Short mmCIF file of C-alpha atoms in Angstrom, two decimals:
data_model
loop_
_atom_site.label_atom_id
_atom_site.label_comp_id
_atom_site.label_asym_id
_atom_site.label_seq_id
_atom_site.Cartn_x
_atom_site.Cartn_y
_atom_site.Cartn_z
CA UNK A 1 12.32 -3.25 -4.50
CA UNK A 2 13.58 -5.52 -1.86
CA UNK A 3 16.64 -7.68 -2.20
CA UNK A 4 16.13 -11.30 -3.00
CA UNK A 5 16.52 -14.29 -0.39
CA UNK A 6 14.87 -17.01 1.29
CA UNK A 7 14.32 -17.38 4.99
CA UNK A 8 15.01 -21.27 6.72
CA UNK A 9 12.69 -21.79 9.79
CA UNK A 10 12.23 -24.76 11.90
CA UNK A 11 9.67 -25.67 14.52
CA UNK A 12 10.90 -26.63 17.68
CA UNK A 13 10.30 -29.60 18.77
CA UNK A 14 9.82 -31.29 15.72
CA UNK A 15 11.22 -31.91 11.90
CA UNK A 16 9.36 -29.62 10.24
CA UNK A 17 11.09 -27.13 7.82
CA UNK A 18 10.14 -23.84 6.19
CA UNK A 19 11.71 -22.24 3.71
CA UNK A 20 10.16 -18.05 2.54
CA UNK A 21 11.28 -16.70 -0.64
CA UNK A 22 11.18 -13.14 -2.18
CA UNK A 23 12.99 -13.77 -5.88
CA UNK A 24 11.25 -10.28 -7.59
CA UNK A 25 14.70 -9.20 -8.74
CA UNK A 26 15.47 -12.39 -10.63
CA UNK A 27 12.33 -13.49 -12.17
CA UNK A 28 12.40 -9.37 -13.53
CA UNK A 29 16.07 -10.18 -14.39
CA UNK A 30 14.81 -13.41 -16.36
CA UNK A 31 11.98 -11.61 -17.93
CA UNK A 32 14.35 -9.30 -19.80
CA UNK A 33 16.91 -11.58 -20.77
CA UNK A 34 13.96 -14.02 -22.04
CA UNK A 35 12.07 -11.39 -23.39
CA UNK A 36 8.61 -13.23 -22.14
CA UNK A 37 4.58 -12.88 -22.13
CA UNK A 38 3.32 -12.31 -18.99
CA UNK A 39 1.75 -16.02 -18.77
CA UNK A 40 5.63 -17.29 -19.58
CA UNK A 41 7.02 -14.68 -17.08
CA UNK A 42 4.77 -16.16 -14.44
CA UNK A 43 5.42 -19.77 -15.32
CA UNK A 44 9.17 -19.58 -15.50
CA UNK A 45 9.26 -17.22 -12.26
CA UNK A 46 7.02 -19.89 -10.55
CA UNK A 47 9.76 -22.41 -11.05
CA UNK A 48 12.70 -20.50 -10.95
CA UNK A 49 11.59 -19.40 -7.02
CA UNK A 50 11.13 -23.11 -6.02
CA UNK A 51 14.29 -24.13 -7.56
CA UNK A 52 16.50 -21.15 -5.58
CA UNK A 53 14.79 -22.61 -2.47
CA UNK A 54 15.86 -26.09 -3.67
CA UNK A 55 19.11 -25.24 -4.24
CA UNK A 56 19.50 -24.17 -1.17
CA UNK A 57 18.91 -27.56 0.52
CA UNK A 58 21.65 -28.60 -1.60
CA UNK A 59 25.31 -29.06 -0.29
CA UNK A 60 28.21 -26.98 -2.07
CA UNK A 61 29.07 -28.28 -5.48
CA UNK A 62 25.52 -29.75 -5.94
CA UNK A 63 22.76 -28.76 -8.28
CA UNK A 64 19.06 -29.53 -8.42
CA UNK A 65 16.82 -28.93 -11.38
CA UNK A 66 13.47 -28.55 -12.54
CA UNK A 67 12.20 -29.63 -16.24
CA UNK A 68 8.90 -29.60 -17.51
CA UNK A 69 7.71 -31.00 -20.62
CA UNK A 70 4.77 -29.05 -21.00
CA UNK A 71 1.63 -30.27 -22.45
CA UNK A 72 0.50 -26.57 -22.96
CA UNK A 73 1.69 -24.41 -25.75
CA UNK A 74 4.96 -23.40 -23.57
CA UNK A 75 6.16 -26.75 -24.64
CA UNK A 76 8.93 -26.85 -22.08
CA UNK A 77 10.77 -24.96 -18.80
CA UNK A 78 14.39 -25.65 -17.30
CA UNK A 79 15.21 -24.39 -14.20
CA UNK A 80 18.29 -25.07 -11.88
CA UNK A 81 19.47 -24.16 -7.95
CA UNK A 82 22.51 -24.58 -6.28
CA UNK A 83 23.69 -24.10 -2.80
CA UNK A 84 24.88 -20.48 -3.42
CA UNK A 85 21.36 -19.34 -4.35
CA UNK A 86 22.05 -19.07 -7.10
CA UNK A 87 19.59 -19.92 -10.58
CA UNK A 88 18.92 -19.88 -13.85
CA UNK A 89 16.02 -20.80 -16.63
CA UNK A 90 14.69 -20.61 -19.33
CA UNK A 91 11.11 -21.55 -21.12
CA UNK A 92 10.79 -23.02 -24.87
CA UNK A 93 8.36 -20.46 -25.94
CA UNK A 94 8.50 -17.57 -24.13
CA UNK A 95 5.96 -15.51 -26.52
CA UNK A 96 2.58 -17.26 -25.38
CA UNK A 97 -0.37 -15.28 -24.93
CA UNK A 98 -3.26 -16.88 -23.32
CA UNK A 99 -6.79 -15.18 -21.77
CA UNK A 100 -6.41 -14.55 -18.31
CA UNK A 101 -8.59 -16.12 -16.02
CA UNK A 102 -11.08 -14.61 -13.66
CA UNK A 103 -9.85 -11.80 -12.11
CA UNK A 104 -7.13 -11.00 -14.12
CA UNK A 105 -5.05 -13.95 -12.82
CA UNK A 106 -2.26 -15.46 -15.71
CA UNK A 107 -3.41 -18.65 -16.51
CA UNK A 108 -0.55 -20.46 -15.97
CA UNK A 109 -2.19 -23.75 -15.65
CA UNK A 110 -3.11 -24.11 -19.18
CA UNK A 111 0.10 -22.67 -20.82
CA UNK A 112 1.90 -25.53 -18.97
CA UNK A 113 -0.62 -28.01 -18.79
CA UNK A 114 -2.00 -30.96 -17.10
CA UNK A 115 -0.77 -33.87 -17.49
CA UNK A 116 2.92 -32.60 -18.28
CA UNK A 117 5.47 -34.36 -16.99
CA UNK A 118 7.76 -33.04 -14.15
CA UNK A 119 11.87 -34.46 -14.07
CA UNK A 120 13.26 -33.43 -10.48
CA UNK A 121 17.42 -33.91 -11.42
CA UNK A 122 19.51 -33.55 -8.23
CA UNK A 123 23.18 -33.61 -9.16
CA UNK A 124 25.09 -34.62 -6.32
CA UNK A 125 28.72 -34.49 -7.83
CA UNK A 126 28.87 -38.37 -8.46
CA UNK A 127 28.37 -40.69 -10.86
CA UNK A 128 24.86 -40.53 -12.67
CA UNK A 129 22.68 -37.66 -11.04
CA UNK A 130 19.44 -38.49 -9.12
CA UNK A 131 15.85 -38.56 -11.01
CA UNK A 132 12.15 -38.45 -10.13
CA UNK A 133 9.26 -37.44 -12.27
CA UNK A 134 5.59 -36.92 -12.05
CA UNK A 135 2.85 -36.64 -13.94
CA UNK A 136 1.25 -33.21 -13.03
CA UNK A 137 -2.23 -33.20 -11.86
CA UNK A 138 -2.75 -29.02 -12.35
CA UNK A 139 0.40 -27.27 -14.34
CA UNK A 140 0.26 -24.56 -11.78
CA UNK A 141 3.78 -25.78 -10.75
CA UNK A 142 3.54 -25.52 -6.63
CA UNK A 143 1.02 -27.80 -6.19
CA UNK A 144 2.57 -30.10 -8.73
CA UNK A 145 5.95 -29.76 -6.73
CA UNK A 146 3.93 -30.75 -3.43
CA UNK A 147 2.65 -33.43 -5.10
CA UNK A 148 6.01 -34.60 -6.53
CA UNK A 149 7.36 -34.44 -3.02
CA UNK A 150 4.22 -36.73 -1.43
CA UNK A 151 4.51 -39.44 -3.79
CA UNK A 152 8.06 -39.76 -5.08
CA UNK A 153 9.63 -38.80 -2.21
CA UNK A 154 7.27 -39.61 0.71
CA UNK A 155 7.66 -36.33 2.20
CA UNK A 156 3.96 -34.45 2.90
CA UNK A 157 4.73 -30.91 1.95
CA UNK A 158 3.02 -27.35 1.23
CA UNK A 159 4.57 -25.46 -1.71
CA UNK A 160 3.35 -22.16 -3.13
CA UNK A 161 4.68 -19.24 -5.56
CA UNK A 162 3.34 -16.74 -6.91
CA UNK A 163 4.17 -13.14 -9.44
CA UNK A 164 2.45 -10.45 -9.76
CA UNK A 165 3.16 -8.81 -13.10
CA UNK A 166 2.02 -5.19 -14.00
CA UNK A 167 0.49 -4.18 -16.73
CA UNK A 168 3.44 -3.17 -18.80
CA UNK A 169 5.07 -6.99 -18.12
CA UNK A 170 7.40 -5.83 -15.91
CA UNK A 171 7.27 -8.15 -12.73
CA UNK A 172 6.28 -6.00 -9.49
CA UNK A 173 6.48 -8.50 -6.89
CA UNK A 174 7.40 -12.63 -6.96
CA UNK A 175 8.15 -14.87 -4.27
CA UNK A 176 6.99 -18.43 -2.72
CA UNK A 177 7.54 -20.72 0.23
CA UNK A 178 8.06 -24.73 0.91
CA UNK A 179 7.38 -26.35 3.81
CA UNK A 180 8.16 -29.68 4.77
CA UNK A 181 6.10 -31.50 7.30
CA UNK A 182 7.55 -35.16 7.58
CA UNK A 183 5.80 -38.33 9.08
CA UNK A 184 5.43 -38.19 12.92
CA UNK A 185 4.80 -34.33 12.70
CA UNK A 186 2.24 -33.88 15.17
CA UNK A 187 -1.29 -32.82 13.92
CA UNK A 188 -1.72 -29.95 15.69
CA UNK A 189 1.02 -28.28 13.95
CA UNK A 190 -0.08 -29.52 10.53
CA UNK A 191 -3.53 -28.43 11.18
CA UNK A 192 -2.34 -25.10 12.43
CA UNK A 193 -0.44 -24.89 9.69
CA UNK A 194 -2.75 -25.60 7.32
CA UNK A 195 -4.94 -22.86 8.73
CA UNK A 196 -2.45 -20.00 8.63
CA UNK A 197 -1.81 -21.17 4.69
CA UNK A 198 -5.33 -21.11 3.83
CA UNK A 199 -5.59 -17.38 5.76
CA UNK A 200 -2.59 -16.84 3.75
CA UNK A 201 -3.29 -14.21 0.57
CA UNK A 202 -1.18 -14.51 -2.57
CA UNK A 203 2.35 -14.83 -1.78
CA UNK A 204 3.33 -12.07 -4.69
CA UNK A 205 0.60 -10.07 -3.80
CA UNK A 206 1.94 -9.86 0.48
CA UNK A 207 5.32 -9.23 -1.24
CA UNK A 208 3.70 -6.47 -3.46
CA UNK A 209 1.71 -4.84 -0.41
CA UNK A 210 5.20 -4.38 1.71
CA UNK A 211 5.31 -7.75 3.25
CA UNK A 212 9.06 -8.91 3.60
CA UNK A 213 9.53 -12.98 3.56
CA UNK A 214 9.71 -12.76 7.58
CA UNK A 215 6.46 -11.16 8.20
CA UNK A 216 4.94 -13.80 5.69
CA UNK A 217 6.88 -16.49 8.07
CA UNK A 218 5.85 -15.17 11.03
CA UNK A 219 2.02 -15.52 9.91
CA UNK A 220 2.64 -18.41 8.08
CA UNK A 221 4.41 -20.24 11.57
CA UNK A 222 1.57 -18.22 13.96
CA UNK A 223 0.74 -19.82 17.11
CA UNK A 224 3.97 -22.59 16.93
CA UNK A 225 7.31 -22.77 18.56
CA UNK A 226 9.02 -21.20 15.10
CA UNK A 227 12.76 -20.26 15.23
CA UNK A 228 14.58 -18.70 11.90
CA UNK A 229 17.79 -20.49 11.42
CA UNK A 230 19.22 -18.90 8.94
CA UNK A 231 18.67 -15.75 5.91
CA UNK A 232 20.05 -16.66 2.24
CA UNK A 233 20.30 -14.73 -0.73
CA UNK A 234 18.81 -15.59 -4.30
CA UNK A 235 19.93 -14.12 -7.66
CA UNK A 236 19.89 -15.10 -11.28
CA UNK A 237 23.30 -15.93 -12.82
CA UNK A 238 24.17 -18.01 -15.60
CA UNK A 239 27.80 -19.95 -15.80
CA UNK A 240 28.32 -19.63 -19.47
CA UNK A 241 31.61 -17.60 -20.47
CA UNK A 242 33.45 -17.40 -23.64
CA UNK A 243 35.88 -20.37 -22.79
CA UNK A 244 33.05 -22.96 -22.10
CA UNK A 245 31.26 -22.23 -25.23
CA UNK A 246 34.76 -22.87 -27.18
CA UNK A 247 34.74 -26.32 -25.05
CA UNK A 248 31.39 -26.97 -26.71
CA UNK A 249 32.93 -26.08 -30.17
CA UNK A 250 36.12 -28.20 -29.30
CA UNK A 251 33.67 -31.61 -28.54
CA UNK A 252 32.21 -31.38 -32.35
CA UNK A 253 35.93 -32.54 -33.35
CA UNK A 254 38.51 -30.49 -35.72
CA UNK A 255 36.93 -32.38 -39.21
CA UNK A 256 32.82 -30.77 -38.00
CA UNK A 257 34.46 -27.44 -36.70
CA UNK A 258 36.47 -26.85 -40.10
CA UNK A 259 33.06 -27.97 -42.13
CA UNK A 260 30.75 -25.12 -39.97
CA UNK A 261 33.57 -22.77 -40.96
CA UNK A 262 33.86 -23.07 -44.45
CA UNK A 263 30.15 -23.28 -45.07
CA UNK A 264 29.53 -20.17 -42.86
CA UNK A 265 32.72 -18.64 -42.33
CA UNK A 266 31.95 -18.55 -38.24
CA UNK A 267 30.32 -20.65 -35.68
CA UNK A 268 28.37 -19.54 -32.93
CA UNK A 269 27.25 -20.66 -29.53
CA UNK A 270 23.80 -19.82 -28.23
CA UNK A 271 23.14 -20.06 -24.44
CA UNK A 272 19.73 -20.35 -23.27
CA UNK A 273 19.86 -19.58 -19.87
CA UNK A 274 21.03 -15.93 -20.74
CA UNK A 275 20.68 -15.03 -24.67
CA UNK A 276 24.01 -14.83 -24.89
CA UNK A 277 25.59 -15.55 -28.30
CA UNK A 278 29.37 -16.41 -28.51
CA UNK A 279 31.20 -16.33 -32.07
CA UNK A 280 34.14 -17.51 -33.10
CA UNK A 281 36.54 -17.92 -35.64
CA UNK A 282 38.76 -20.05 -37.55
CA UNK A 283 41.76 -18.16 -36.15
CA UNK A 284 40.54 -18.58 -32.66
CA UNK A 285 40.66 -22.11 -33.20
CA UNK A 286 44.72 -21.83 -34.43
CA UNK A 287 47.68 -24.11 -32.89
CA UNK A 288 48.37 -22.54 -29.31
CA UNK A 289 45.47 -20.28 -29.23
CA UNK A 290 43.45 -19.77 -25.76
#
């Protein structure tokens, strides 16, 4: 299984950007922790790919995320990116089961929706963070995302991700790409882009068949003036420890904390983006205690 990480490409001679994903280990990694169907595995590992190459745009100490209120019986997907490639996510309901659609193919479409409603959050480290939403025209994420980035941010762009889950639910391959083709690109690069895409098989499915995220770049950028600037990793951690879930217990106030105790004689702090369940004490809670 190849490592995780996105590839940045630019065309000479113009602004256009690419970004080329493999993300296999973490969408596995976020199946187990989740526990998901293979229709929520593919959903969540849709969005968790775009948000790592997201993130990535982002500047150091900034955040972007992805939140869908699904109109589909997932009922809802979080999803955030940072600049270290690094993410984390988690859908509502991971135990849907839907029929697949022809060919075997997940049908992700209707276990989010159309017609949900996709919140873009960029936190850029000041005051009140950034927001944009959509309402999305398919559920099959990508497109939505290319759509979101047309009309709310006036930048024409070609999203795509994909996973490939066996039969067993274990994810064999997962990956995705974004490119960004701004006003003024020419059109013979958006047309010959266009036709590579549309030559283009299932991104999960290259990944699957030995393709690394450069090959599909290189086929992807055929016939243009294509340089790779640059080779970042993905992975899926969660910030949650032990001291920031006793913050969280802290903020309830000493009068709420000492009610949870004596009714249940703990308190404990769930974290969605990993499963992880923190409990604590009264004693943890005494004067001068960490």
């Amino acid at each position: 299984m190849h490592e995780d990480y996105v590839v940045r490409v630019v065309v000479e001679g113009t602004q256009v950007l690419g970004y080329v994903a493999s993300s296999t280990r973490l969408v596995e990694r976020a199946r187990r922790l989740h526990r998901t169907t293979p229709v929520a595995t593919a959903a969540l590992g849709r969005a968790l790919t775009l948000v790592g190459i997201l993130g990535l745009t982002m500047k150091e100490n900034q955040r972007i995320s992805l939140q869908i209120e699904c109109r589909g019986p997932l009922e809802g997907i979080l999803v955030q990116g940072n600049a270290k490639g690094e993410v984390r996510g988690y859908v509502s309901q991971p135990w849907v089961i839907l029929p697949s659609k022809e060919q075997g193919k997940l049908n992700v479409e209707d276990a989010v929706g159309a017609g949900s409603k996709l919140l873009v959050v960029k936190d850029l480290g000041f005051g009140e963070p950034y927001v944009g939403s959509i309402t999305m025209p398919r559920g099959g994420i990508a497109y939505d995302l290319a759509y979101y980035f047309a009309s709310s941010e006036q930048l024409p762009s070609a999203c795509s991700a994909g996973v490939y889950v066996g039969k067993r639910g274990k994810v064999l391959s997962a990956g995705g790409f974004i490119i960004h083709t701004p006003s003024g690109t020419p059109l013979d690069v958006i047309d010959t882009l266009e036709e590579n895409i549309s030559r283009l098989g299932p991104v999960s499915h290259e990944l699957f068949q030995g393709k690394t995220p450069e090959d599909i770049t290189a086929f992807i950028f055929s016939g243009l003036p294509y340089r790779i600037v640059g080779k970042d990793p993905l992975r899926y951690r969660c910030r949650c420890s032990r001291r920031r879930a006793k913050n969280v217990l802290l903020l309830l106030g000493e009068k709420e904390r000492q009610e949870l105790f004596e009714t249940q004689g703990k308190a404990e702090v769930h974290c969605a983006f990993c499963n992880r369940t923190y409990l604590f004490f009264p004693e943890d809670f005494a004067q001068g205690r960490q």
